[in-house]
Coordinates of C-alpha atoms in Angstrom, one line a residue:
M1 CA 91.5 98.6 114.7
S2 CA 90.5 95.1 115.4
P3 CA 91.6 92.2 113.1
D4 CA 89.4 91.3 110.2
A5 CA 87.0 88.9 111.8
T6 CA 85.0 87.9 108.7
P7 CA 83.9 84.2 109.0
R8 CA 85.7 81.8 106.8
T9 CA 83.8 80.0 104.1
P10 CA 84.1 76.2 104.6
G11 CA 86.8 74.8 102.5
T12 CA 88.8 78.0 102.2
S13 CA 91.5 79.6 104.4
R14 CA 91.9 83.2 105.2
T15 CA 94.6 85.0 107.0
P16 CA 93.2 87.7 109.4
R17 CA 94.5 91.2 108.7
A18 CA 96.8 92.5 111.4
P19 CA 95.7 95.6 113.2
R20 CA 97.5 98.8 112.2
T21 CA 100.0 99.9 114.8
F22 CA 100.5 103.4 116.2
D23 CA 103.5 103.9 113.9
D24 CA 101.6 102.7 110.9
L25 CA 98.7 105.1 111.5
V26 CA 101.0 108.0 112.2
A27 CA 103.2 107.4 109.1
E28 CA 100.1 107.2 106.9
A29 CA 98.8 110.5 108.2
E30 CA 102.2 112.2 107.9
A31 CA 102.3 111.1 104.2
A32 CA 98.9 112.4 103.3
P33 CA 98.7 115.7 101.4
T34 CA 97.2 118.7 103.3
E35 CA 96.5 121.2 100.4
G36 CA 93.0 122.5 99.9
W37 CA 89.8 121.8 101.9
D38 CA 89.1 118.3 100.6
F39 CA 88.4 116.2 103.7
S40 CA 87.7 112.9 101.9
W41 CA 90.8 111.4 103.5
F42 CA 88.9 111.2 106.8
E43 CA 86.2 108.9 105.3
G44 CA 85.9 105.9 107.7
R45 CA 88.3 107.5 110.1
A46 CA 86.6 110.5 111.5
T47 CA 83.1 112.0 111.4
E48 CA 81.6 115.4 111.9
A49 CA 77.9 116.4 112.1
R50 CA 77.0 119.1 109.5
P51 CA 75.1 122.3 110.3
S52 CA 71.4 122.2 109.6
W53 CA 71.6 125.1 107.2
R54 CA 73.6 123.1 104.6
Y55 CA 76.0 125.9 103.7
A56 CA 77.3 124.7 100.4
E57 CA 73.8 124.3 99.0
A58 CA 72.6 127.6 100.4
M59 CA 75.7 129.3 99.0
A60 CA 75.0 127.8 95.5
G61 CA 71.6 129.3 95.5
R62 CA 73.0 132.7 96.3
L63 CA 75.6 132.4 93.6
A64 CA 73.0 131.4 91.0
G65 CA 71.3 134.8 91.5
A66 CA 74.4 137.0 91.7
S67 CA 76.0 139.1 89.0
A68 CA 79.5 139.5 90.5
S69 CA 80.8 137.3 93.4
L70 CA 83.9 137.1 95.5
D71 CA 84.8 134.0 97.6
I72 CA 87.3 134.9 100.3
Q73 CA 90.0 132.4 101.5
T74 CA 88.7 129.8 99.1
G75 CA 91.2 127.1 100.1
G76 CA 91.5 124.7 97.2
G77 CA 88.3 126.0 95.7
E78 CA 86.4 122.9 96.5
V79 CA 83.3 124.5 98.1
L80 CA 83.0 127.2 95.4
A81 CA 83.4 124.6 92.7
S82 CA 80.5 122.6 94.1
A83 CA 78.0 125.2 92.9
A84 CA 76.3 124.2 89.7
V85 CA 75.9 127.8 88.5
L86 CA 78.4 130.7 88.9
P87 CA 77.9 134.4 88.3
P88 CA 79.1 136.0 85.0
L89 CA 81.9 137.5 87.1
A90 CA 83.3 135.2 89.8
V91 CA 86.5 135.8 91.7
A92 CA 88.2 133.9 94.6
T93 CA 91.1 134.9 96.9
E94 CA 93.6 132.6 98.7
G95 CA 96.7 133.2 100.6
W96 CA 98.5 129.9 100.8
P97 CA 100.6 129.3 97.6
A98 CA 99.8 125.5 97.5
N99 CA 96.1 126.2 97.7
V100 CA 96.3 129.0 95.1
A101 CA 97.7 126.5 92.6
K102 CA 95.1 123.9 93.5
A103 CA 92.2 126.4 93.4
T104 CA 93.5 127.8 90.0
A105 CA 93.5 124.3 88.5
L106 CA 90.0 123.6 89.8
L107 CA 88.3 126.9 89.2
H108 CA 89.8 128.4 86.1
P109 CA 88.0 125.9 83.8
R110 CA 84.8 127.3 85.4
G111 CA 85.8 130.8 84.5
V112 CA 86.7 131.9 88.1
A113 CA 89.6 134.2 88.5
V114 CA 91.8 133.1 91.4
V115 CA 93.8 135.9 93.1
A116 CA 96.7 135.3 95.4
S117 CA 96.1 137.6 98.4
P118 CA 97.4 137.2 102.0
E119 CA 94.6 136.7 104.6
D120 CA 95.5 139.8 106.5
A121 CA 95.9 142.1 103.5
P122 CA 93.3 144.6 102.1
L123 CA 91.2 143.0 99.4
P124 CA 92.7 143.9 96.0
F125 CA 89.5 145.1 94.5
A126 CA 87.7 148.4 93.9
D127 CA 84.9 149.7 96.1
G128 CA 81.5 148.2 95.4
A129 CA 82.9 145.6 93.0
F130 CA 80.6 142.7 94.1
D131 CA 77.0 142.1 94.9
L132 CA 77.9 138.8 96.8
V133 CA 80.8 137.9 99.0
T134 CA 81.1 134.4 100.4
S135 CA 83.5 132.5 102.6
R136 CA 83.6 129.1 104.3
H137 CA 85.7 129.1 107.5
P138 CA 87.8 132.2 107.0
V139 CA 90.7 132.5 109.4
K140 CA 89.6 136.1 110.1
A141 CA 86.7 138.0 108.5
H142 CA 87.8 141.6 107.9
F143 CA 84.4 143.2 107.9
E144 CA 85.5 146.7 106.9
E145 CA 87.1 145.3 103.7
I146 CA 84.0 143.1 103.0
A147 CA 81.7 146.1 103.4
R148 CA 84.0 148.2 101.2
V149 CA 83.9 145.8 98.2
L150 CA 80.2 145.1 98.5
R151 CA 77.8 147.2 96.4
P152 CA 74.9 148.9 98.3
G153 CA 72.3 146.2 98.9
G154 CA 75.0 143.5 98.5
T155 CA 75.3 140.4 100.7
Y156 CA 78.0 138.7 102.8
F157 CA 77.0 135.0 103.1
A158 CA 79.4 132.9 105.1
Q159 CA 79.9 130.0 107.5
H160 CA 82.4 130.8 110.3
V161 CA 84.2 128.6 112.8
G162 CA 82.9 129.5 116.3
P163 CA 84.3 129.8 119.8
A164 CA 86.2 126.9 121.4
S165 CA 85.8 124.7 118.3
V166 CA 87.3 121.2 118.7
F167 CA 88.8 122.4 122.0
E168 CA 88.7 118.9 123.3
V169 CA 91.6 118.2 120.9
V170 CA 93.3 121.6 121.5
E171 CA 93.3 121.3 125.2
Y172 CA 94.4 117.7 125.2
F173 CA 97.7 118.8 123.7
L174 CA 98.0 122.4 125.0
G175 CA 96.2 122.2 128.3
P176 CA 93.4 124.5 129.5
Q177 CA 93.1 127.7 127.5
P178 CA 92.3 131.1 129.0
A179 CA 88.8 132.6 128.6
E180 CA 89.8 135.1 126.0
V181 CA 91.1 132.3 123.8
R182 CA 88.1 130.1 124.3
N183 CA 85.7 133.0 123.5
G184 CA 87.6 134.1 120.4
R185 CA 85.5 133.9 117.2
H186 CA 82.3 134.3 119.3
P187 CA 79.4 135.2 117.0
D188 CA 78.4 138.1 119.3
L189 CA 81.8 139.6 119.0
E190 CA 81.9 139.2 115.2
R191 CA 78.3 140.6 114.9
A192 CA 79.5 143.7 116.7
E193 CA 82.5 144.0 114.3
A194 CA 80.2 143.6 111.3
E195 CA 77.8 146.2 112.5
A196 CA 80.6 148.6 113.3
A197 CA 81.7 148.2 109.7
G198 CA 78.2 149.3 108.6
L199 CA 76.7 145.9 107.7
E200 CA 73.2 144.9 108.8
V201 CA 72.6 141.4 110.2
V202 CA 69.8 139.7 108.3
D203 CA 70.4 136.3 109.9
L204 CA 72.9 134.8 112.4
R205 CA 72.6 131.2 113.5
A206 CA 75.0 129.0 115.6
E207 CA 75.3 125.3 116.3
R208 CA 77.6 122.9 118.2
L209 CA 78.3 119.7 116.4
R210 CA 79.7 116.3 117.4
M211 CA 83.0 115.0 116.0
E212 CA 84.6 111.6 116.4
F213 CA 88.2 110.6 115.7
H214 CA 88.4 106.8 115.2
D215 CA 92.1 106.4 115.1
I216 CA 95.2 108.4 115.9
G217 CA 96.0 108.9 112.2
A218 CA 92.9 111.0 111.9
V219 CA 94.0 113.2 114.8
V220 CA 97.5 113.7 113.2
H221 CA 96.1 114.6 109.8
F222 CA 93.6 117.0 111.3
L223 CA 96.3 118.9 113.2
R224 CA 98.6 118.9 110.1
K225 CA 95.7 120.3 108.0
V226 CA 94.1 122.7 110.4
V227 CA 97.4 124.3 111.5
W228 CA 96.0 126.9 113.8
M229 CA 94.5 124.3 116.2
V230 CA 97.9 123.4 117.8
P231 CA 100.4 125.9 116.4
G232 CA 103.7 124.3 115.5
F233 CA 102.3 120.8 115.8
T234 CA 104.7 118.0 114.8
V235 CA 104.5 114.3 115.5
E236 CA 107.9 114.3 117.2
A237 CA 107.0 117.2 119.5
Y238 CA 103.8 115.5 120.7
R239 CA 104.7 111.8 120.3
P240 CA 104.1 110.8 124.0
R241 CA 100.7 112.5 124.1
L242 CA 99.8 111.0 120.7
R243 CA 100.7 107.5 121.9
E244 CA 98.6 108.0 125.0
L245 CA 95.7 109.1 122.9
H246 CA 96.2 106.1 120.6
D247 CA 96.0 103.7 123.5
R248 CA 92.9 105.5 124.8
I249 CA 91.1 105.2 121.5
Q250 CA 92.1 101.5 121.2
A251 CA 90.7 100.8 124.7
S252 CA 87.7 103.1 124.8
G253 CA 86.6 103.9 121.3
P254 CA 86.5 107.2 119.3
F255 CA 87.8 110.4 120.8
V256 CA 84.8 112.8 120.9
A257 CA 85.1 116.5 120.3
H258 CA 82.7 119.2 119.2
S259 CA 83.0 121.8 116.5
T260 CA 81.1 125.1 116.6
R261 CA 79.8 126.9 113.5
H262 CA 77.8 130.0 112.8
L263 CA 76.1 131.3 109.7
F264 CA 76.3 135.0 108.7
D265 CA 73.8 136.6 106.3
L266 CA 74.8 140.3 106.3
R267 CA 73.7 143.1 104.0
K268 CA 75.3 146.4 103.0
P269 CA 72.5 149.0 103.4
V270 CA 71.4 150.9 100.3
D271 CA 72.2 154.6 100.8
E272 CA 69.1 156.7 101.4
P273 CA 68.6 159.5 98.9
V274 CA 69.1 163.0 100.1
L275 CA 65.9 165.0 99.8
S276 CA 66.2 168.6 98.6
E277 CA 64.3 171.5 100.1
G278 CA 61.6 173.4 98.2

């Protein structure tokens, strides 16, 4: 960052603020909490364009008309809590203990039951328990389980992370990734999985969105928070690359990356009645 260059008022003195160093920025990022999906820490330090479908608002509209809902991998519950109206029965699952505690504190006052459930475990609910299942950025969508807990005619409405999302950052640290890694989470592959589980695709949209990291602290905090981007990331393990990137940002401006997102609107078919003969 550049020093504070605000003009002085005549008759007053002002000491310019020294720019924050690499070590200052990294230490600040390492001290920041990573629980939940509140990204307000990045304000003024990183930006990301939002998908045109405005998921949180659209989800809130679906919740207002539901009778029983399930939010999968809710994180700290922030997105679900943003809805003004929740169904009479509202449940959320989360696998990370720190997030379970945060989501419980945020959602219990709204009447939401938060259930600790590992991401790769079967959903701990009866068949046909919900008419709406939602999720924002699940690590992995288990469509067979989603179909099982939906009632006939029920909906899965979710925003997923798409293929090669923020791979400018990933490949800066890990090098070029193979095609099967870059194409993981592709909406066409997930669509096939959803249809194989018996779900109908009502709508599927995808967008690629610009991101900017304005200082190295934002990169560090992002990698500490979104742990699957660079598995095992630590500052010490990547200090030389981090310092190189810090120098690059200082000299050339924000580090630009691109996120990918897709919106799923899936429906569980209503069973057709069996016609009797005669």
